Amino acid sequence: KKDLDGIRCISSVKLSEIIDYSSKNLLLLAYESNLQEIFIDATKFSVKVLEDQLGFDENSRHTFSYITANFKRSLMQCQMLSKLHSVGMCISPSEFDCLSLTDTILKRLCRQDIHSLAFELAVLLELDISVVLMDWIIKAIERSKQSDDDLWLTISDKLFTWANSKAIDIDYIKLTESAIKMNRKKLQSRDYCKNTK
């Protein structure tokens, strides 16, 4: 950080390799906040220098887009690990990359009623959010003090927003059964499938 100008002397090819390597290893610093901040600042500066070096050549721009996309993804993953850490879930970078564990993390967040973070994690990792969405809707049916009509507006908005594109395993029969169990008569008669098309 003290000698960022030295980065300007590195060739664009070598700088591309450094940024790519840095992005892949950024998660290793997920819980070292001070060191991570220095590392991120240096990498961001490197990205800016690389952009200046590459200019407007089309092939170079493709390389730059690929490298920066990886870096941004790594940054988001670091932020997500920090958020999980803040709610008591200390997960290692290698565990974070394990999709089978990620499913467990989503379920655990749902059990703790931290659905917003579960949604965010699923979207970041491009996972099916059916587990999160189902849990959120069933708990809304069971716990909400809203009228049936108002609750339906809330639920249908969530279904319309998420179900078609990012949730492929919604059990609409189970949602209806939850409405019956809670004696939500107006919700029982709703066609959940129809309202998400």
JSON list of C-alpha atoms in Angstrom, two decimals:
[
{"chain": "A", "resi": 1, "resn": "LYS", "atom": "CA", "xyz": [0.00, 0.00, 0.00]},
{"chain": "A", "resi": 2, "resn": "LYS", "atom": "CA", "xyz": [2.94, 2.32, 0.72]},
{"chain": "A", "resi": 3, "resn": "ASP", "atom": "CA", "xyz": [4.27, 1.87, -2.80]},
{"chain": "A", "resi": 4, "resn": "LEU", "atom": "CA", "xyz": [1.21, 1.62, -5.05]},
{"chain": "A", "resi": 5, "resn": "ASP", "atom": "CA", "xyz": [3.08, 3.46, -7.80]},
{"chain": "A", "resi": 6, "resn": "GLY", "atom": "CA", "xyz": [5.23, 0.35, -8.21]},
{"chain": "A", "resi": 7, "resn": "ILE", "atom": "CA", "xyz": [2.12, -1.36, -9.58]},
{"chain": "A", "resi": 8, "resn": "ARG", "atom": "CA", "xyz": [2.25, 0.97, -12.58]},
{"chain": "A", "resi": 9, "resn": "CYS", "atom": "CA", "xyz": [5.56, -0.60, -13.62]},
{"chain": "A", "resi": 10, "resn": "ILE", "atom": "CA", "xyz": [4.09, -4.11, -13.91]},
{"chain": "A", "resi": 11, "resn": "SER", "atom": "CA", "xyz": [3.15, -5.27, -17.41]},
{"chain": "A", "resi": 12, "resn": "SER", "atom": "CA", "xyz": [-0.54, -5.69, -18.24]},
{"chain": "A", "resi": 13, "resn": "VAL", "atom": "CA", "xyz": [-0.10, -9.46, -18.70]},
{"chain": "A", "resi": 14, "resn": "LYS", "atom": "CA", "xyz": [1.56, -9.89, -15.30]},
{"chain": "A", "resi": 15, "resn": "LEU", "atom": "CA", "xyz": [-0.91, -7.50, -13.67]},
{"chain": "A", "resi": 16, "resn": "SER", "atom": "CA", "xyz": [-3.82, -9.51, -15.08]},
{"chain": "A", "resi": 17, "resn": "GLU", "atom": "CA", "xyz": [-2.36, -12.66, -13.55]},
{"chain": "A", "resi": 18, "resn": "ILE", "atom": "CA", "xyz": [-1.85, -10.96, -10.17]},
{"chain": "A", "resi": 19, "resn": "ILE", "atom": "CA", "xyz": [-5.40, -9.60, -10.04]},
{"chain": "A", "resi": 20, "resn": "ASP", "atom": "CA", "xyz": [-6.86, -12.94, -11.06]},
{"chain": "A", "resi": 21, "resn": "TYR", "atom": "CA", "xyz": [-4.79, -14.77, -8.43]},
{"chain": "A", "resi": 22, "resn": "SER", "atom": "CA", "xyz": [-5.70, -12.14, -5.81]},
{"chain": "A", "resi": 23, "resn": "SER", "atom": "CA", "xyz": [-9.41, -12.52, -6.57]},
{"chain": "A", "resi": 24, "resn": "LYS", "atom": "CA", "xyz": [-9.26, -16.29, -6.15]},
{"chain": "A", "resi": 25, "resn": "ASN", "atom": "CA", "xyz": [-7.49, -15.97, -2.79]},
{"chain": "A", "resi": 26, "resn": "LEU", "atom": "CA", "xyz": [-9.38, -12.98, -1.40]},
{"chain": "A", "resi": 27, "resn": "LEU", "atom": "CA", "xyz": [-11.66, -15.22, 0.68]},
{"chain": "A", "resi": 28, "resn": "LEU", "atom": "CA", "xyz": [-8.63, -16.42, 2.65]},
{"chain": "A", "resi": 29, "resn": "LEU", "atom": "CA", "xyz": [-8.60, -12.97, 4.27]},
{"chain": "A", "resi": 30, "resn": "ALA", "atom": "CA", "xyz": [-12.33, -12.95, 5.03]},
{"chain": "A", "resi": 31, "resn": "TYR", "atom": "CA", "xyz": [-11.83, -12.64, 8.79]},
{"chain": "A", "resi": 32, "resn": "GLU", "atom": "CA", "xyz": [-8.66, -10.52, 8.70]},
{"chain": "A", "resi": 33, "resn": "SER", "atom": "CA", "xyz": [-10.46, -7.21, 8.25]},
{"chain": "A", "resi": 34, "resn": "ASN", "atom": "CA", "xyz": [-7.43, -4.87, 8.42]},
{"chain": "A", "resi": 35, "resn": "LEU", "atom": "CA", "xyz": [-5.27, -6.97, 6.13]},
{"chain": "A", "resi": 36, "resn": "GLN", "atom": "CA", "xyz": [-8.20, -7.58, 3.80]},
{"chain": "A", "resi": 37, "resn": "GLU", "atom": "CA", "xyz": [-8.85, -3.83, 3.51]},
{"chain": "A", "resi": 38, "resn": "ILE", "atom": "CA", "xyz": [-5.23, -3.19, 2.47]},
{"chain": "A", "resi": 39, "resn": "PHE", "atom": "CA", "xyz": [-5.35, -6.14, 0.05]},
{"chain": "A", "resi": 40, "resn": "ILE", "atom": "CA", "xyz": [-8.62, -4.95, -1.53]},
{"chain": "A", "resi": 41, "resn": "ASP", "atom": "CA", "xyz": [-7.37, -1.36, -1.90]},
{"chain": "A", "resi": 42, "resn": "ALA", "atom": "CA", "xyz": [-4.22, -2.57, -3.64]},
{"chain": "A", "resi": 43, "resn": "THR", "atom": "CA", "xyz": [-6.20, -4.86, -5.94]},
{"chain": "A", "resi": 44, "resn": "LYS", "atom": "CA", "xyz": [-8.71, -2.10, -6.80]},
{"chain": "A", "resi": 45, "resn": "PHE", "atom": "CA", "xyz": [-5.80, 0.19, -7.64]},
{"chain": "A", "resi": 46, "resn": "SER", "atom": "CA", "xyz": [-4.30, -2.60, -9.77]},
{"chain": "A", "resi": 47, "resn": "VAL", "atom": "CA", "xyz": [-7.60, -2.94, -11.64]},
{"chain": "A", "resi": 48, "resn": "LYS", "atom": "CA", "xyz": [-7.60, 0.79, -12.37]},
{"chain": "A", "resi": 49, "resn": "VAL", "atom": "CA", "xyz": [-3.99, 0.67, -13.61]},
{"chain": "A", "resi": 50, "resn": "LEU", "atom": "CA", "xyz": [-4.78, -2.35, -15.78]},
{"chain": "A", "resi": 51, "resn": "GLU", "atom": "CA", "xyz": [-7.77, -0.56, -17.31]},
{"chain": "A", "resi": 52, "resn": "ASP", "atom": "CA", "xyz": [-5.51, 2.38, -18.25]},
{"chain": "A", "resi": 53, "resn": "GLN", "atom": "CA", "xyz": [-2.90, 0.02, -19.71]},
{"chain": "A", "resi": 54, "resn": "LEU", "atom": "CA", "xyz": [-5.34, -2.00, -21.81]},
{"chain": "A", "resi": 55, "resn": "GLY", "atom": "CA", "xyz": [-6.93, 0.99, -23.48]},
{"chain": "A", "resi": 56, "resn": "PHE", "atom": "CA", "xyz": [-9.78, 0.30, -25.90]},
{"chain": "A", "resi": 57, "resn": "ASP", "atom": "CA", "xyz": [-8.54, -2.82, -27.68]},
{"chain": "A", "resi": 58, "resn": "GLU", "atom": "CA", "xyz": [-11.51, -5.22, -27.92]},
{"chain": "A", "resi": 59, "resn": "ASN", "atom": "CA", "xyz": [-9.61, -8.36, -26.91]},
{"chain": "A", "resi": 60, "resn": "SER", "atom": "CA", "xyz": [-8.05, -6.53, -23.99]},
{"chain": "A", "resi": 61, "resn": "ARG", "atom": "CA", "xyz": [-11.45, -5.28, -22.86]},
{"chain": "A", "resi": 62, "resn": "HIS", "atom": "CA", "xyz": [-12.79, -8.86, -22.81]},
{"chain": "A", "resi": 63, "resn": "THR", "atom": "CA", "xyz": [-9.88, -9.89, -20.60]},
{"chain": "A", "resi": 64, "resn": "PHE", "atom": "CA", "xyz": [-10.46, -6.89, -18.35]},
{"chain": "A", "resi": 65, "resn": "SER", "atom": "CA", "xyz": [-14.19, -7.69, -18.05]},
{"chain": "A", "resi": 66, "resn": "TYR", "atom": "CA", "xyz": [-13.44, -11.29, -17.07]},
{"chain": "A", "resi": 67, "resn": "ILE", "atom": "CA", "xyz": [-10.87, -10.28, -14.46]},
{"chain": "A", "resi": 68, "resn": "THR", "atom": "CA", "xyz": [-12.99, -7.55, -12.89]},
{"chain": "A", "resi": 69, "resn": "ALA", "atom": "CA", "xyz": [-16.07, -9.82, -12.80]},
{"chain": "A", "resi": 70, "resn": "ASN", "atom": "CA", "xyz": [-14.10, -12.39, -10.81]},
{"chain": "A", "resi": 71, "resn": "PHE", "atom": "CA", "xyz": [-12.82, -9.70, -8.47]},
{"chain": "A", "resi": 72, "resn": "LYS", "atom": "CA", "xyz": [-16.29, -8.26, -7.85]},
{"chain": "A", "resi": 73, "resn": "ARG", "atom": "CA", "xyz": [-17.66, -11.74, -7.17]},
{"chain": "A", "resi": 74, "resn": "SER", "atom": "CA", "xyz": [-14.89, -12.37, -4.64]},
{"chain": "A", "resi": 75, "resn": "LEU", "atom": "CA", "xyz": [-15.67, -9.06, -2.95]},
{"chain": "A", "resi": 76, "resn": "MET", "atom": "CA", "xyz": [-19.35, -10.02, -2.65]},
{"chain": "A", "resi": 77, "resn": "GLN", "atom": "CA", "xyz": [-18.40, -13.41, -1.23]},
{"chain": "A", "resi": 78, "resn": "CYS", "atom": "CA", "xyz": [-16.21, -11.70, 1.38]},
{"chain": "A", "resi": 79, "resn": "GLN", "atom": "CA", "xyz": [-19.08, -9.43, 2.35]},
{"chain": "A", "resi": 80, "resn": "MET", "atom": "CA", "xyz": [-21.36, -12.46, 2.63]},
{"chain": "A", "resi": 81, "resn": "LEU", "atom": "CA", "xyz": [-18.89, -14.33, 4.85]},
{"chain": "A", "resi": 82, "resn": "SER", "atom": "CA", "xyz": [-18.67, -11.27, 7.09]},
{"chain": "A", "resi": 83, "resn": "LYS", "atom": "CA", "xyz": [-22.48, -11.09, 7.33]},
{"chain": "A", "resi": 84, "resn": "LEU", "atom": "CA", "xyz": [-22.69, -14.78, 8.20]},
{"chain": "A", "resi": 85, "resn": "HIS", "atom": "CA", "xyz": [-19.99, -14.25, 10.81]},
{"chain": "A", "resi": 86, "resn": "SER", "atom": "CA", "xyz": [-22.01, -11.37, 12.31]},
{"chain": "A", "resi": 87, "resn": "VAL", "atom": "CA", "xyz": [-24.96, -13.71, 12.96]},
{"chain": "A", "resi": 88, "resn": "GLY", "atom": "CA", "xyz": [-22.76, -16.32, 14.63]},
{"chain": "A", "resi": 89, "resn": "MET", "atom": "CA", "xyz": [-21.96, -18.54, 11.64]},
{"chain": "A", "resi": 90, "resn": "CYS", "atom": "CA", "xyz": [-18.18, -18.83, 11.34]},
{"chain": "A", "resi": 91, "resn": "ILE", "atom": "CA", "xyz": [-17.59, -20.54, 8.02]},
{"chain": "A", "resi": 92, "resn": "SER", "atom": "CA", "xyz": [-14.22, -21.09, 6.38]},
{"chain": "A", "resi": 93, "resn": "PRO", "atom": "CA", "xyz": [-13.63, -19.98, 2.77]},
{"chain": "A", "resi": 94, "resn": "SER", "atom": "CA", "xyz": [-13.32, -23.61, 1.64]},
{"chain": "A", "resi": 95, "resn": "GLU", "atom": "CA", "xyz": [-16.61, -24.48, 3.35]},
{"chain": "A", "resi": 96, "resn": "PHE", "atom": "CA", "xyz": [-18.26, -21.50, 1.69]},
{"chain": "A", "resi": 97, "resn": "ASP", "atom": "CA", "xyz": [-17.43, -22.97, -1.73]},
{"chain": "A", "resi": 98, "resn": "CYS", "atom": "CA", "xyz": [-19.04, -26.29, -0.84]},
{"chain": "A", "resi": 99, "resn": "LEU", "atom": "CA", "xyz": [-22.59, -26.26, -2.28]},
{"chain": "A", "resi": 100, "resn": "SER", "atom": "CA", "xyz": [-23.79, -29.11, -0.06]},
{"chain": "A", "resi": 101, "resn": "LEU", "atom": "CA", "xyz": [-22.82, -27.05, 2.97]},
{"chain": "A", "resi": 102, "resn": "THR", "atom": "CA", "xyz": [-24.46, -23.98, 1.47]},
{"chain": "A", "resi": 103, "resn": "ASP", "atom": "CA", "xyz": [-27.82, -25.78, 1.51]},
{"chain": "A", "resi": 104, "resn": "THR", "atom": "CA", "xyz": [-27.26, -26.45, 5.22]},
{"chain": "A", "resi": 105, "resn": "ILE", "atom": "CA", "xyz": [-26.42, -22.78, 5.76]},
{"chain": "A", "resi": 106, "resn": "LEU", "atom": "CA", "xyz": [-29.66, -21.69, 4.03]},
{"chain": "A", "resi": 107, "resn": "LYS", "atom": "CA", "xyz": [-31.73, -24.01, 6.22]},
{"chain": "A", "resi": 108, "resn": "ARG", "atom": "CA", "xyz": [-29.96, -22.81, 9.35]},
{"chain": "A", "resi": 109, "resn": "LEU", "atom": "CA", "xyz": [-30.60, -19.16, 8.45]},
{"chain": "A", "resi": 110, "resn": "CYS", "atom": "CA", "xyz": [-34.27, -20.04, 7.91]},
{"chain": "A", "resi": 111, "resn": "ARG", "atom": "CA", "xyz": [-34.47, -21.71, 11.33]},
{"chain": "A", "resi": 112, "resn": "GLN", "atom": "CA", "xyz": [-33.10, -18.49, 12.82]},
{"chain": "A", "resi": 113, "resn": "ASP", "atom": "CA", "xyz": [-35.61, -16.44, 10.79]},
{"chain": "A", "resi": 114, "resn": "ILE", "atom": "CA", "xyz": [-32.84, -14.59, 8.94]},
{"chain": "A", "resi": 115, "resn": "HIS", "atom": "CA", "xyz": [-34.55, -14.95, 5.57]},
{"chain": "A", "resi": 116, "resn": "SER", "atom": "CA", "xyz": [-33.20, -11.75, 4.04]},
{"chain": "A", "resi": 117, "resn": "LEU", "atom": "CA", "xyz": [-29.62, -12.99, 4.43]},
{"chain": "A", "resi": 118, "resn": "ALA", "atom": "CA", "xyz": [-30.62, -16.45, 3.16]},
{"chain": "A", "resi": 119, "resn": "PHE", "atom": "CA", "xyz": [-32.16, -14.86, 0.04]},
{"chain": "A", "resi": 120, "resn": "GLU", "atom": "CA", "xyz": [-29.04, -12.75, -0.48]},
{"chain": "A", "resi": 121, "resn": "LEU", "atom": "CA", "xyz": [-26.73, -15.77, -0.17]},
{"chain": "A", "resi": 122, "resn": "ALA", "atom": "CA", "xyz": [-28.80, -17.90, -2.54]},
{"chain": "A", "resi": 123, "resn": "VAL", "atom": "CA", "xyz": [-28.90, -15.16, -5.18]},
{"chain": "A", "resi": 124, "resn": "LEU", "atom": "CA", "xyz": [-25.16, -14.48, -4.87]},
{"chain": "A", "resi": 125, "resn": "LEU", "atom": "CA", "xyz": [-24.33, -18.16, -5.40]},
{"chain": "A", "resi": 126, "resn": "GLU", "atom": "CA", "xyz": [-27.06, -18.56, -8.05]},
{"chain": "A", "resi": 127, "resn": "LEU", "atom": "CA", "xyz": [-28.85, -21.28, -6.08]},
{"chain": "A", "resi": 128, "resn": "ASP", "atom": "CA", "xyz": [-32.48, -22.38, -6.14]},
{"chain": "A", "resi": 129, "resn": "ILE", "atom": "CA", "xyz": [-34.17, -20.35, -3.38]},
{"chain": "A", "resi": 130, "resn": "SER", "atom": "CA", "xyz": [-37.17, -22.68, -3.01]},
{"chain": "A", "resi": 131, "resn": "VAL", "atom": "CA", "xyz": [-36.18, -23.77, 0.51]},
{"chain": "A", "resi": 132, "resn": "VAL", "atom": "CA", "xyz": [-35.95, -20.16, 1.69]},
{"chain": "A", "resi": 133, "resn": "LEU", "atom": "CA", "xyz": [-39.10, -19.02, -0.07]},
{"chain": "A", "resi": 134, "resn": "MET", "atom": "CA", "xyz": [-41.19, -21.94, 1.21]},
{"chain": "A", "resi": 135, "resn": "ASP", "atom": "CA", "xyz": [-40.02, -21.40, 4.79]},
{"chain": "A", "resi": 136, "resn": "TRP", "atom": "CA", "xyz": [-40.71, -17.67, 4.62]},
{"chain": "A", "resi": 137, "resn": "ILE", "atom": "CA", "xyz": [-44.24, -18.12, 3.22]},
{"chain": "A", "resi": 138, "resn": "ILE", "atom": "CA", "xyz": [-45.24, -20.87, 5.68]},
{"chain": "A", "resi": 139, "resn": "LYS", "atom": "CA", "xyz": [-44.00, -18.82, 8.63]},
{"chain": "A", "resi": 140, "resn": "ALA", "atom": "CA", "xyz": [-45.85, -15.77, 7.28]},
{"chain": "A", "resi": 141, "resn": "ILE", "atom": "CA", "xyz": [-49.07, -17.82, 7.13]},
{"chain": "A", "resi": 142, "resn": "GLU", "atom": "CA", "xyz": [-48.52, -19.16, 10.65]},
{"chain": "A", "resi": 143, "resn": "ARG", "atom": "CA", "xyz": [-47.38, -15.96, 12.37]},
{"chain": "A", "resi": 144, "resn": "SER", "atom": "CA", "xyz": [-48.68, -12.92, 10.52]},
{"chain": "A", "resi": 145, "resn": "LYS", "atom": "CA", "xyz": [-51.30, -10.71, 12.16]},
{"chain": "A", "resi": 146, "resn": "GLN", "atom": "CA", "xyz": [-52.35, -9.33, 8.77]},
{"chain": "A", "resi": 147, "resn": "SER", "atom": "CA", "xyz": [-55.79, -10.00, 7.33]},
{"chain": "A", "resi": 148, "resn": "ASP", "atom": "CA", "xyz": [-56.02, -12.79, 4.76]},
{"chain": "A", "resi": 149, "resn": "ASP", "atom": "CA", "xyz": [-56.34, -10.27, 1.92]},
{"chain": "A", "resi": 150, "resn": "ASP", "atom": "CA", "xyz": [-53.31, -8.22, 3.02]},
{"chain": "A", "resi": 151, "resn": "LEU", "atom": "CA", "xyz": [-51.24, -11.31, 3.70]},
{"chain": "A", "resi": 152, "resn": "TRP", "atom": "CA", "xyz": [-52.10, -12.68, 0.27]},
{"chain": "A", "resi": 153, "resn": "LEU", "atom": "CA", "xyz": [-50.81, -9.47, -1.34]},
{"chain": "A", "resi": 154, "resn": "THR", "atom": "CA", "xyz": [-47.54, -9.89, 0.53]},
{"chain": "A", "resi": 155, "resn": "ILE", "atom": "CA", "xyz": [-47.21, -13.58, -0.35]},
{"chain": "A", "resi": 156, "resn": "SER", "atom": "CA", "xyz": [-48.22, -13.24, -3.99]},
{"chain": "A", "resi": 157, "resn": "ASP", "atom": "CA", "xyz": [-45.76, -10.38, -4.44]},
{"chain": "A", "resi": 158, "resn": "LYS", "atom": "CA", "xyz": [-42.98, -12.60, -3.09]},
{"chain": "A", "resi": 159, "resn": "LEU", "atom": "CA", "xyz": [-44.05, -15.52, -5.28]},
{"chain": "A", "resi": 160, "resn": "PHE", "atom": "CA", "xyz": [-44.32, -13.35, -8.38]},
{"chain": "A", "resi": 161, "resn": "THR", "atom": "CA", "xyz": [-40.89, -11.82, -7.73]},
{"chain": "A", "resi": 162, "resn": "TRP", "atom": "CA", "xyz": [-38.99, -15.02, -6.95]},
{"chain": "A", "resi": 163, "resn": "ALA", "atom": "CA", "xyz": [-40.84, -18.19, -7.92]},
{"chain": "A", "resi": 164, "resn": "ASN", "atom": "CA", "xyz": [-40.64, -18.11, -11.71]},
{"chain": "A", "resi": 165, "resn": "SER", "atom": "CA", "xyz": [-36.99, -17.29, -12.19]},
{"chain": "A", "resi": 166, "resn": "LYS", "atom": "CA", "xyz": [-35.09, -18.41, -9.11]},
{"chain": "A", "resi": 167, "resn": "ALA", "atom": "CA", "xyz": [-37.26, -20.96, -7.29]},
{"chain": "A", "resi": 168, "resn": "ILE", "atom": "CA", "xyz": [-38.06, -24.15, -9.17]},
{"chain": "A", "resi": 169, "resn": "ASP", "atom": "CA", "xyz": [-39.22, -26.43, -6.38]},
{"chain": "A", "resi": 170, "resn": "ILE", "atom": "CA", "xyz": [-42.14, -24.66, -4.74]},
{"chain": "A", "resi": 171, "resn": "ASP", "atom": "CA", "xyz": [-44.67, -27.05, -3.16]},
{"chain": "A", "resi": 172, "resn": "TYR", "atom": "CA", "xyz": [-47.96, -25.20, -3.72]},
{"chain": "A", "resi": 173, "resn": "ILE", "atom": "CA", "xyz": [-49.98, -28.01, -2.09]},
{"chain": "A", "resi": 174, "resn": "LYS", "atom": "CA", "xyz": [-47.97, -27.57, 1.09]},
{"chain": "A", "resi": 175, "resn": "LEU", "atom": "CA", "xyz": [-48.69, -23.84, 1.06]},
{"chain": "A", "resi": 176, "resn": "THR", "atom": "CA", "xyz": [-52.42, -24.53, 0.77]},
{"chain": "A", "resi": 177, "resn": "GLU", "atom": "CA", "xyz": [-52.19, -27.09, 3.59]},
{"chain": "A", "resi": 178, "resn": "SER", "atom": "CA", "xyz": [-50.56, -24.45, 5.81]},
{"chain": "A", "resi": 179, "resn": "ALA", "atom": "CA", "xyz": [-53.42, -22.06, 5.09]},
{"chain": "A", "resi": 180, "resn": "ILE", "atom": "CA", "xyz": [-55.94, -24.80, 5.99]},
{"chain": "A", "resi": 181, "resn": "LYS", "atom": "CA", "xyz": [-54.06, -25.62, 9.20]},
{"chain": "A", "resi": 182, "resn": "MET", "atom": "CA", "xyz": [-54.14, -21.97, 10.29]},
{"chain": "A", "resi": 183, "resn": "ASN", "atom": "CA", "xyz": [-57.79, -21.61, 9.26]},
{"chain": "A", "resi": 184, "resn": "ARG", "atom": "CA", "xyz": [-56.92, -18.90, 6.76]},
{"chain": "A", "resi": 185, "resn": "LYS", "atom": "CA", "xyz": [-60.03, -19.45, 4.68]},
{"chain": "A", "resi": 186, "resn": "LYS", "atom": "CA", "xyz": [-59.38, -16.79, 2.07]},
{"chain": "A", "resi": 187, "resn": "LEU", "atom": "CA", "xyz": [-55.84, -18.08, 1.60]},
{"chain": "A", "resi": 188, "resn": "GLN", "atom": "CA", "xyz": [-57.11, -21.65, 1.20]},
{"chain": "A", "resi": 189, "resn": "SER", "atom": "CA", "xyz": [-59.07, -20.70, -1.89]},
{"chain": "A", "resi": 190, "resn": "ARG", "atom": "CA", "xyz": [-56.19, -18.87, -3.58]},
{"chain": "A", "resi": 191, "resn": "ASP", "atom": "CA", "xyz": [-54.60, -20.46, -6.63]},
{"chain": "A", "resi": 192, "resn": "TYR", "atom": "CA", "xyz": [-50.92, -20.08, -5.76]},
{"chain": "A", "resi": 193, "resn": "CYS", "atom": "CA", "xyz": [-49.70, -21.49, -9.08]},
{"chain": "A", "resi": 194, "resn": "LYS", "atom": "CA", "xyz": [-51.92, -19.25, -11.18]},
{"chain": "A", "resi": 195, "resn": "ASN", "atom": "CA", "xyz": [-50.79, -16.12, -9.43]},
{"chain": "A", "resi": 196, "resn": "THR", "atom": "CA", "xyz": [-47.12, -16.72, -10.11]},
{"chain": "A", "resi": 197, "resn": "LYS", "atom": "CA", "xyz": [-47.42, -17.08, -13.89]}
]
